[in-house]
Coordinates of C-alpha atoms in Angstrom, one line a residue:
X19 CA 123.5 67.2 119.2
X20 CA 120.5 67.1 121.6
X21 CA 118.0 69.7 120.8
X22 CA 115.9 71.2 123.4
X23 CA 112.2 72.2 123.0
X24 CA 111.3 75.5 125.1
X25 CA 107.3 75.9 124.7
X26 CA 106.3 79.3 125.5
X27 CA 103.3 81.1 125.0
X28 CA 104.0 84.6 126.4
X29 CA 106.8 87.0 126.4
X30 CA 106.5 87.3 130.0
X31 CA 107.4 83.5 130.5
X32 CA 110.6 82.9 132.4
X33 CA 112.1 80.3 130.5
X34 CA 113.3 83.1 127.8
X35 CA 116.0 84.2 130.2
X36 CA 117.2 80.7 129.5
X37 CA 116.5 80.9 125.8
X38 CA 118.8 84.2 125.8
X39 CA 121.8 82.5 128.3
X40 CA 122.0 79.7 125.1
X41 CA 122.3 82.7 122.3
X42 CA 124.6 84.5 124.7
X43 CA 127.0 81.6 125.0
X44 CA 127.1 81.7 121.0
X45 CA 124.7 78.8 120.8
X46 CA 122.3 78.5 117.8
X47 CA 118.1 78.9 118.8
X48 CA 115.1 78.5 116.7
X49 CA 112.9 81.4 117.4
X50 CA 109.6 82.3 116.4
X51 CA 108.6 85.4 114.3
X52 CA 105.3 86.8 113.2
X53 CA 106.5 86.0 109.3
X54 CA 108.3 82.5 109.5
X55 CA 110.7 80.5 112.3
X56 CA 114.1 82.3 112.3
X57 CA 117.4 80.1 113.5
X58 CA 118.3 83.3 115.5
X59 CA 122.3 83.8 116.7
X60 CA 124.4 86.8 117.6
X61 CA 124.7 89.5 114.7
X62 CA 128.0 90.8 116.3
X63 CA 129.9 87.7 116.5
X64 CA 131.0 86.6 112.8
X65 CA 132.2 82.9 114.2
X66 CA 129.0 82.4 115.9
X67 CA 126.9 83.4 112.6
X68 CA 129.4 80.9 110.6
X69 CA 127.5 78.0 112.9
X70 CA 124.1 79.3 111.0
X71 CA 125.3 78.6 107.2
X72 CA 126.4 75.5 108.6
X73 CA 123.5 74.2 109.6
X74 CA 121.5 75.6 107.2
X75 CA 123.8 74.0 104.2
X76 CA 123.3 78.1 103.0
X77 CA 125.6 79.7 100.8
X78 CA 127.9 82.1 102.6
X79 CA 127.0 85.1 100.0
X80 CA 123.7 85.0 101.2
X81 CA 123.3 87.8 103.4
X82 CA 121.3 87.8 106.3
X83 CA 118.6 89.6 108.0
X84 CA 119.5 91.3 111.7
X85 CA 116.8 91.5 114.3
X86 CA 116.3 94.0 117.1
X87 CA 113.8 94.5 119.9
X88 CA 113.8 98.4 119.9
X89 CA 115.0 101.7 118.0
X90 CA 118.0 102.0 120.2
X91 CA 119.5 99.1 118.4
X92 CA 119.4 100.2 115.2
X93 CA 121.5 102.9 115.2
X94 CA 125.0 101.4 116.5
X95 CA 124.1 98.5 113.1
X96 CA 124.2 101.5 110.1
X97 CA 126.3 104.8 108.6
X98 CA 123.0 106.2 108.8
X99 CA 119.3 106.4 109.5
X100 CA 118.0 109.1 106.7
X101 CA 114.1 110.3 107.1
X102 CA 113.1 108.0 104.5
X103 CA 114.0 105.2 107.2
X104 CA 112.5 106.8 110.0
X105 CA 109.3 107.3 107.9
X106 CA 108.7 103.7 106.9
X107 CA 109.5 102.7 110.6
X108 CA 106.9 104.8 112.0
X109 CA 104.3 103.4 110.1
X110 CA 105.5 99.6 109.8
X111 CA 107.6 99.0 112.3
X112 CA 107.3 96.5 114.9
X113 CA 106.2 94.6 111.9
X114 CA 107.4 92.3 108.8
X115 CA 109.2 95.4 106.9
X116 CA 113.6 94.5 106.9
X117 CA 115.5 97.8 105.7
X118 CA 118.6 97.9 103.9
X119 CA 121.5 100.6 104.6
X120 CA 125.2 101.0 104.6
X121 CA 126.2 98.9 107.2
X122 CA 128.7 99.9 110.5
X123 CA 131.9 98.5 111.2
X124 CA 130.4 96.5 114.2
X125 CA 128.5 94.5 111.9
X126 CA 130.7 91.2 110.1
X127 CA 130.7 90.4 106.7
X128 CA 129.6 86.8 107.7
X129 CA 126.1 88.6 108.2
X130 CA 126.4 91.1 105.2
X131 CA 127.5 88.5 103.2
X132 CA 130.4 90.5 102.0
X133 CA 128.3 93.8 100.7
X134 CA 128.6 97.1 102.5
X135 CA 124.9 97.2 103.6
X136 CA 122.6 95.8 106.2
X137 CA 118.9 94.6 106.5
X138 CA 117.7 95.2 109.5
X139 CA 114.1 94.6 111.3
X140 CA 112.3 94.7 114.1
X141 CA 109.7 91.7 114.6
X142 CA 106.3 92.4 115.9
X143 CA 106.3 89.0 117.4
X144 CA 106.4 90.1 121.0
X145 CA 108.5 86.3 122.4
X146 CA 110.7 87.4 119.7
X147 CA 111.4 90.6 121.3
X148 CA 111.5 89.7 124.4
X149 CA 113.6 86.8 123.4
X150 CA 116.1 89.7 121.7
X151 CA 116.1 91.8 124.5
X152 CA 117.1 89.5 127.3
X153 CA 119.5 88.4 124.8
X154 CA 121.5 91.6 124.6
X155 CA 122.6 91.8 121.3
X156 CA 120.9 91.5 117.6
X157 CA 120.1 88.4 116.4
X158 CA 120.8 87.3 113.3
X159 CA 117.5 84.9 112.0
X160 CA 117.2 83.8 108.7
X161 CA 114.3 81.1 108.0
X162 CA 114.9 78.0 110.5
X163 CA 114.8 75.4 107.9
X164 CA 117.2 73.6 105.6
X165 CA 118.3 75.8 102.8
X166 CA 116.0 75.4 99.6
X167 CA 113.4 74.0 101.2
X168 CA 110.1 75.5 101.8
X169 CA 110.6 78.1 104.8
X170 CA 109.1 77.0 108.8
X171 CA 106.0 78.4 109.9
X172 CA 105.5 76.1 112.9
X173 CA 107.9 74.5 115.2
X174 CA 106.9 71.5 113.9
X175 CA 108.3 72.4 110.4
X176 CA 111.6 73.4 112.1
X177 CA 111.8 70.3 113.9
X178 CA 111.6 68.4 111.2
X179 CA 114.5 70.1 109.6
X180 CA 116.6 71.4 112.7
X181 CA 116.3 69.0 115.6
X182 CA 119.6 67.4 116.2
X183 CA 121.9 70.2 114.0
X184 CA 120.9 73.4 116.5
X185 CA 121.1 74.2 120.1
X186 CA 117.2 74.9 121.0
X187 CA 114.1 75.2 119.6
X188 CA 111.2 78.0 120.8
X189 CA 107.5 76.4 120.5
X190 CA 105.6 79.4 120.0
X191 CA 102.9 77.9 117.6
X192 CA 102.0 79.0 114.4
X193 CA 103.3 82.2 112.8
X194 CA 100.7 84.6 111.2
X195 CA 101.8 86.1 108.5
X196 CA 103.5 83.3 106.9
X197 CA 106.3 84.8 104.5
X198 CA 109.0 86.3 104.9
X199 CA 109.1 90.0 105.5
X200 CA 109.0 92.5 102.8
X201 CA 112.7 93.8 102.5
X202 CA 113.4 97.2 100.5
X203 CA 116.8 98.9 99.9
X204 CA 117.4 102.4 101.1
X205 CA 121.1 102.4 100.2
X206 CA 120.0 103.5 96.2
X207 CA 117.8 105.6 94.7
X208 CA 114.9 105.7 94.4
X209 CA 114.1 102.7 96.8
X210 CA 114.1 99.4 95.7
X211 CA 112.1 96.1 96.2
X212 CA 114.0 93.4 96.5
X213 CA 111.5 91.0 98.0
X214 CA 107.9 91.0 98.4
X215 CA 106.1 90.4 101.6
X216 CA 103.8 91.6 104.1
X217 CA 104.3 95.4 103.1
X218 CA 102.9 95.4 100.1
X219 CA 104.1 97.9 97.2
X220 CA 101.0 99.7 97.5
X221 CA 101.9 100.7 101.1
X222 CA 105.6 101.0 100.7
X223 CA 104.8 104.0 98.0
X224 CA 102.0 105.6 100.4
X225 CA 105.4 106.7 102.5
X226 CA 107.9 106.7 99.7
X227 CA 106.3 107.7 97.0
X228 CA 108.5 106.6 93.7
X229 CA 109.8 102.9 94.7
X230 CA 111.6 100.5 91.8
X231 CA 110.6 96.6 91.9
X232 CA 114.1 94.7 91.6
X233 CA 113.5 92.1 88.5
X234 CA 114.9 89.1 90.6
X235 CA 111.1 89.6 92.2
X236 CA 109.7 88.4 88.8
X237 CA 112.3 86.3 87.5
X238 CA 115.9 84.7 88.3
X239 CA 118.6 86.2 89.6
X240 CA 120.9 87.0 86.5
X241 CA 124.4 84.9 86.2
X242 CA 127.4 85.9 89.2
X243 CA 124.5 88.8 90.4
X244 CA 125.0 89.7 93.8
X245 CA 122.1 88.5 96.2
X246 CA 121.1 91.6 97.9
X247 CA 118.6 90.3 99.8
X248 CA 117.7 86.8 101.4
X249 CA 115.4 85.3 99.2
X250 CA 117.0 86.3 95.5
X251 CA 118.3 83.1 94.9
X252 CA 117.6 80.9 91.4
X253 CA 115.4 78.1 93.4
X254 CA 113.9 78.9 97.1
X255 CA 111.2 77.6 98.9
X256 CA 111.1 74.2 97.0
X257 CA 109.8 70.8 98.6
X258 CA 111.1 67.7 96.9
X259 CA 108.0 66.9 94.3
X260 CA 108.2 69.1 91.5
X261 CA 106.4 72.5 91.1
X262 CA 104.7 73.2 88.2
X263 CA 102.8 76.7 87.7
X264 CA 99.6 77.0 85.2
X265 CA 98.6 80.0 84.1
X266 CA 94.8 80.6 82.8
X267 CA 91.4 80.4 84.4
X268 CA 90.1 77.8 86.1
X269 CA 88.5 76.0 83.4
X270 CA 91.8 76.1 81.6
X271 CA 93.7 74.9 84.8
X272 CA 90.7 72.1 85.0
X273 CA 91.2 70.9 81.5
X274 CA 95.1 71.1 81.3
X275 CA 95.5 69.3 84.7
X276 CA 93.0 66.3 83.7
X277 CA 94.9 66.1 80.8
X278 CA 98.4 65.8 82.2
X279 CA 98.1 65.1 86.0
X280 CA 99.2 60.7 86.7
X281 CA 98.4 58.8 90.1
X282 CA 101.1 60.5 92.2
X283 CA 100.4 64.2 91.3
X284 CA 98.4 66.9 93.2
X285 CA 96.7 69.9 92.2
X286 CA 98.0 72.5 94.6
X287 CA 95.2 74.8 94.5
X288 CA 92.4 77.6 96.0
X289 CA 89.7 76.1 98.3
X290 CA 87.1 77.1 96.6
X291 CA 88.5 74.7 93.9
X292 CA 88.9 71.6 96.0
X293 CA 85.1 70.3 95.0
X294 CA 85.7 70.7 91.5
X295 CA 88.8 68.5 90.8
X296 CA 88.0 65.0 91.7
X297 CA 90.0 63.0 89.4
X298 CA 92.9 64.4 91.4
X299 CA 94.3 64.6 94.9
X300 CA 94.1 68.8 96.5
X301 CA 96.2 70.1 98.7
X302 CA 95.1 73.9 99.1
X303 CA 96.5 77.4 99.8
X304 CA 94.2 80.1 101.0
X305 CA 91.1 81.1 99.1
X306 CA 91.2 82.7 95.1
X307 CA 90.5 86.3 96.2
X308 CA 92.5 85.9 100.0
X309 CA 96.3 86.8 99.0
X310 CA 96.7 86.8 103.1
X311 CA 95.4 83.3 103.5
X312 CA 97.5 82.1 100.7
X313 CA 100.5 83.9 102.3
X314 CA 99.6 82.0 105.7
X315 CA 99.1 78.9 104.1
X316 CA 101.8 78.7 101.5
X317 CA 105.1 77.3 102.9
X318 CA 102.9 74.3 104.8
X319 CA 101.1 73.4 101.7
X320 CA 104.3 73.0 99.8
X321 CA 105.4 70.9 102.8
X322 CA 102.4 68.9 103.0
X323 CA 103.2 67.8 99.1
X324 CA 106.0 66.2 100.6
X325 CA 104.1 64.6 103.3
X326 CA 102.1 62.8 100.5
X327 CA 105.0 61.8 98.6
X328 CA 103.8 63.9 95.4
X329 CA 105.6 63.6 92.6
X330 CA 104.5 66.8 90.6
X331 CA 102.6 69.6 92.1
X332 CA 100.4 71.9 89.2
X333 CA 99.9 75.0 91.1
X334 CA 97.1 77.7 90.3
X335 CA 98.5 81.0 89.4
X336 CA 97.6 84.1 92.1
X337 CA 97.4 87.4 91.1
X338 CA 100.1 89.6 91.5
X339 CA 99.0 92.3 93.4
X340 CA 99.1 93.5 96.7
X341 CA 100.0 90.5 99.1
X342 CA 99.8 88.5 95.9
X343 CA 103.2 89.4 94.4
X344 CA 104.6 88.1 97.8
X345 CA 102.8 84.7 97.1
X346 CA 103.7 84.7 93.4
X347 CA 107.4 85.7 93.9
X348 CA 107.7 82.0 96.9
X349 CA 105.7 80.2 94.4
X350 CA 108.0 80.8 91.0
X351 CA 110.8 80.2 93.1
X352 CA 109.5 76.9 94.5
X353 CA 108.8 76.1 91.3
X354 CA 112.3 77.3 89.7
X355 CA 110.8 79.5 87.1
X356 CA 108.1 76.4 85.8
X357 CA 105.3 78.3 84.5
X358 CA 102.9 76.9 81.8
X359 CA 100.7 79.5 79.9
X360 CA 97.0 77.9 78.9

């Protein structure tokens, strides 16, 4: 399959009404997002979402996260929209916040994968809008990548894994956020978590008040558990070398990795640490007390491992607050649960 490249730089660019005749005809397009690349198709058509699993290699039970350009397509996708929807969206929406409700009958179970509910978001990306709206419908989008693999924040990233198994590719440049968006359930009671992003917590309780944190944030998904949410899965996010999380200090970090690190290993670390470590290759994410930069920088740091041909990567641990759960929650799964304590 040829894959074509559409660079475009503003919403306002003409070759979108192009971009929307592919996704129309049922065709499969890499789009760009403010959080991460999405490999965007039509939400309503079951047969056309099928082509996404495909060339993703994703599991079918892995649902799937529908995106729309304004309010008015929200409501035709849920049962419902109760106030504590409405709140959330008017303080975070556009933006990276994905909602879960009791799903509508227009929606297929290729896109729920097979539960009753639906996540739903609007982007504040504004070529992804506009992209959605000359489309028509929602767009189903999960991350534009391979499945496992760390997720796209350029179109270079989904090049490398798409070109030649989709229909197009959008070269918007790179995304800002950098993770995927925060999603949180509203179809239980209280509200629950179920994946860390660029909502924080913090700001999800400031409209909610009482929220619960779903444990497959801090750990694996139990045995035959339902995945609620994109992003629940065992191992995510994960380049080929092998991930390796040390928690302690830096000193402790310092010590344990010039103790254990060989020639083809990499400390994946802060920048502020990159001086101190010269026995051993660095590849960095963000600065120590920047949870946003990490965020930003995460996904193409775990790709640039690759690049190098790293066999093991020992990552510093970041704190778990605020944007730093997000970080934490793509790291342990890169990692598949790896964690030494020093």
């Amino acid at each position: 399959m040829d894959t074509k490249i559409y660079k475009i730089s503003s919403p306002d660019d003409k070759s979108i009404e192009e971009v929307a005749c592919l996704l129309k005809d049922g065709k499969l397009v890499a789009i760009p997002t403010e959080t991460v690349y999405g490999l965007a198709a039509n939400a309503l058509d079951g047969e056309t979402v099928k082509k996404i699993f495909k060339a993703k290699g994703r599991p079918s039970d892995n649902p799937l996260i529908v995106h729309i350009s304004d309010f008015s397509q929200w409501k035709p996708l849920v049962k419902e929209i109760p106030e504590k929807a409405k709140r959330l969206t008017e303080k975070f929406w556009p933006g990276p916040l994905t909602i879960i409700l009791p799903k509508s009958d227009v929606i297929p179970s290729e896109v729920s994968g097979g539960l009753s509910t639906v996540a739903v978001r609007m982007p504040s990306d504004e070529i992804a809008r506009a992209i959605i709206k000359a489309a028509g419908v929602p767009l189903a989008a999960p991350s534009a990548n391979l499945s496992g693999k760390p997720s796209p924040t350029s179109s270079k990233h989904v090049i490398d894994d798409m070109e030649g198994k989709i229909d197009a590719i959008v070269d918007a440049g790179e995304c800002s956020v950098g993770v995927e968006s925060t999603v949180i359930s509203l179809a239980v009671n209280p509200p629950r978590l179920l994946r860390p992003g660029g909502i924080t917590p913090e700001m999800l309780t400031s409209v909610l008040g009482e929220i619960e944190i779903d444990d497959a944030v801090f750990n694996k998904l139990a045995e035959n558990a339902e995945a609620a949410s994109p992003g629940m899965k065992y191992k995510h996010y994960s380049p080929d070398a092998k991930v390796v999380i040390i928690k302690g200090d830096f000193s402790e970090y310092k010590s344990f990795v010039e103790k254990e690190a060989k020639e083809k290993d990499v400390a994946l670390c802060f920048e502020e640490d990159k001086g101190k470590l010269p026995f051993i290759k660095c590849v960095t994410y963000g600065k120590e007390k920047d949870s946003f930069s990490q965020a930003a920088r995460i996904f193409d740091a775990l790709r640039e491992i690759d690049e190098i041909r790293a066999e093991t990567a020992f990552a510093r641990f970041p704190e778990m607050t605020g944007m730093g759960l997000a970080v934490f929650n793509r790291l342990i799964r890169a990692a598949g649960f790896n964690i030494v304590e020093v």
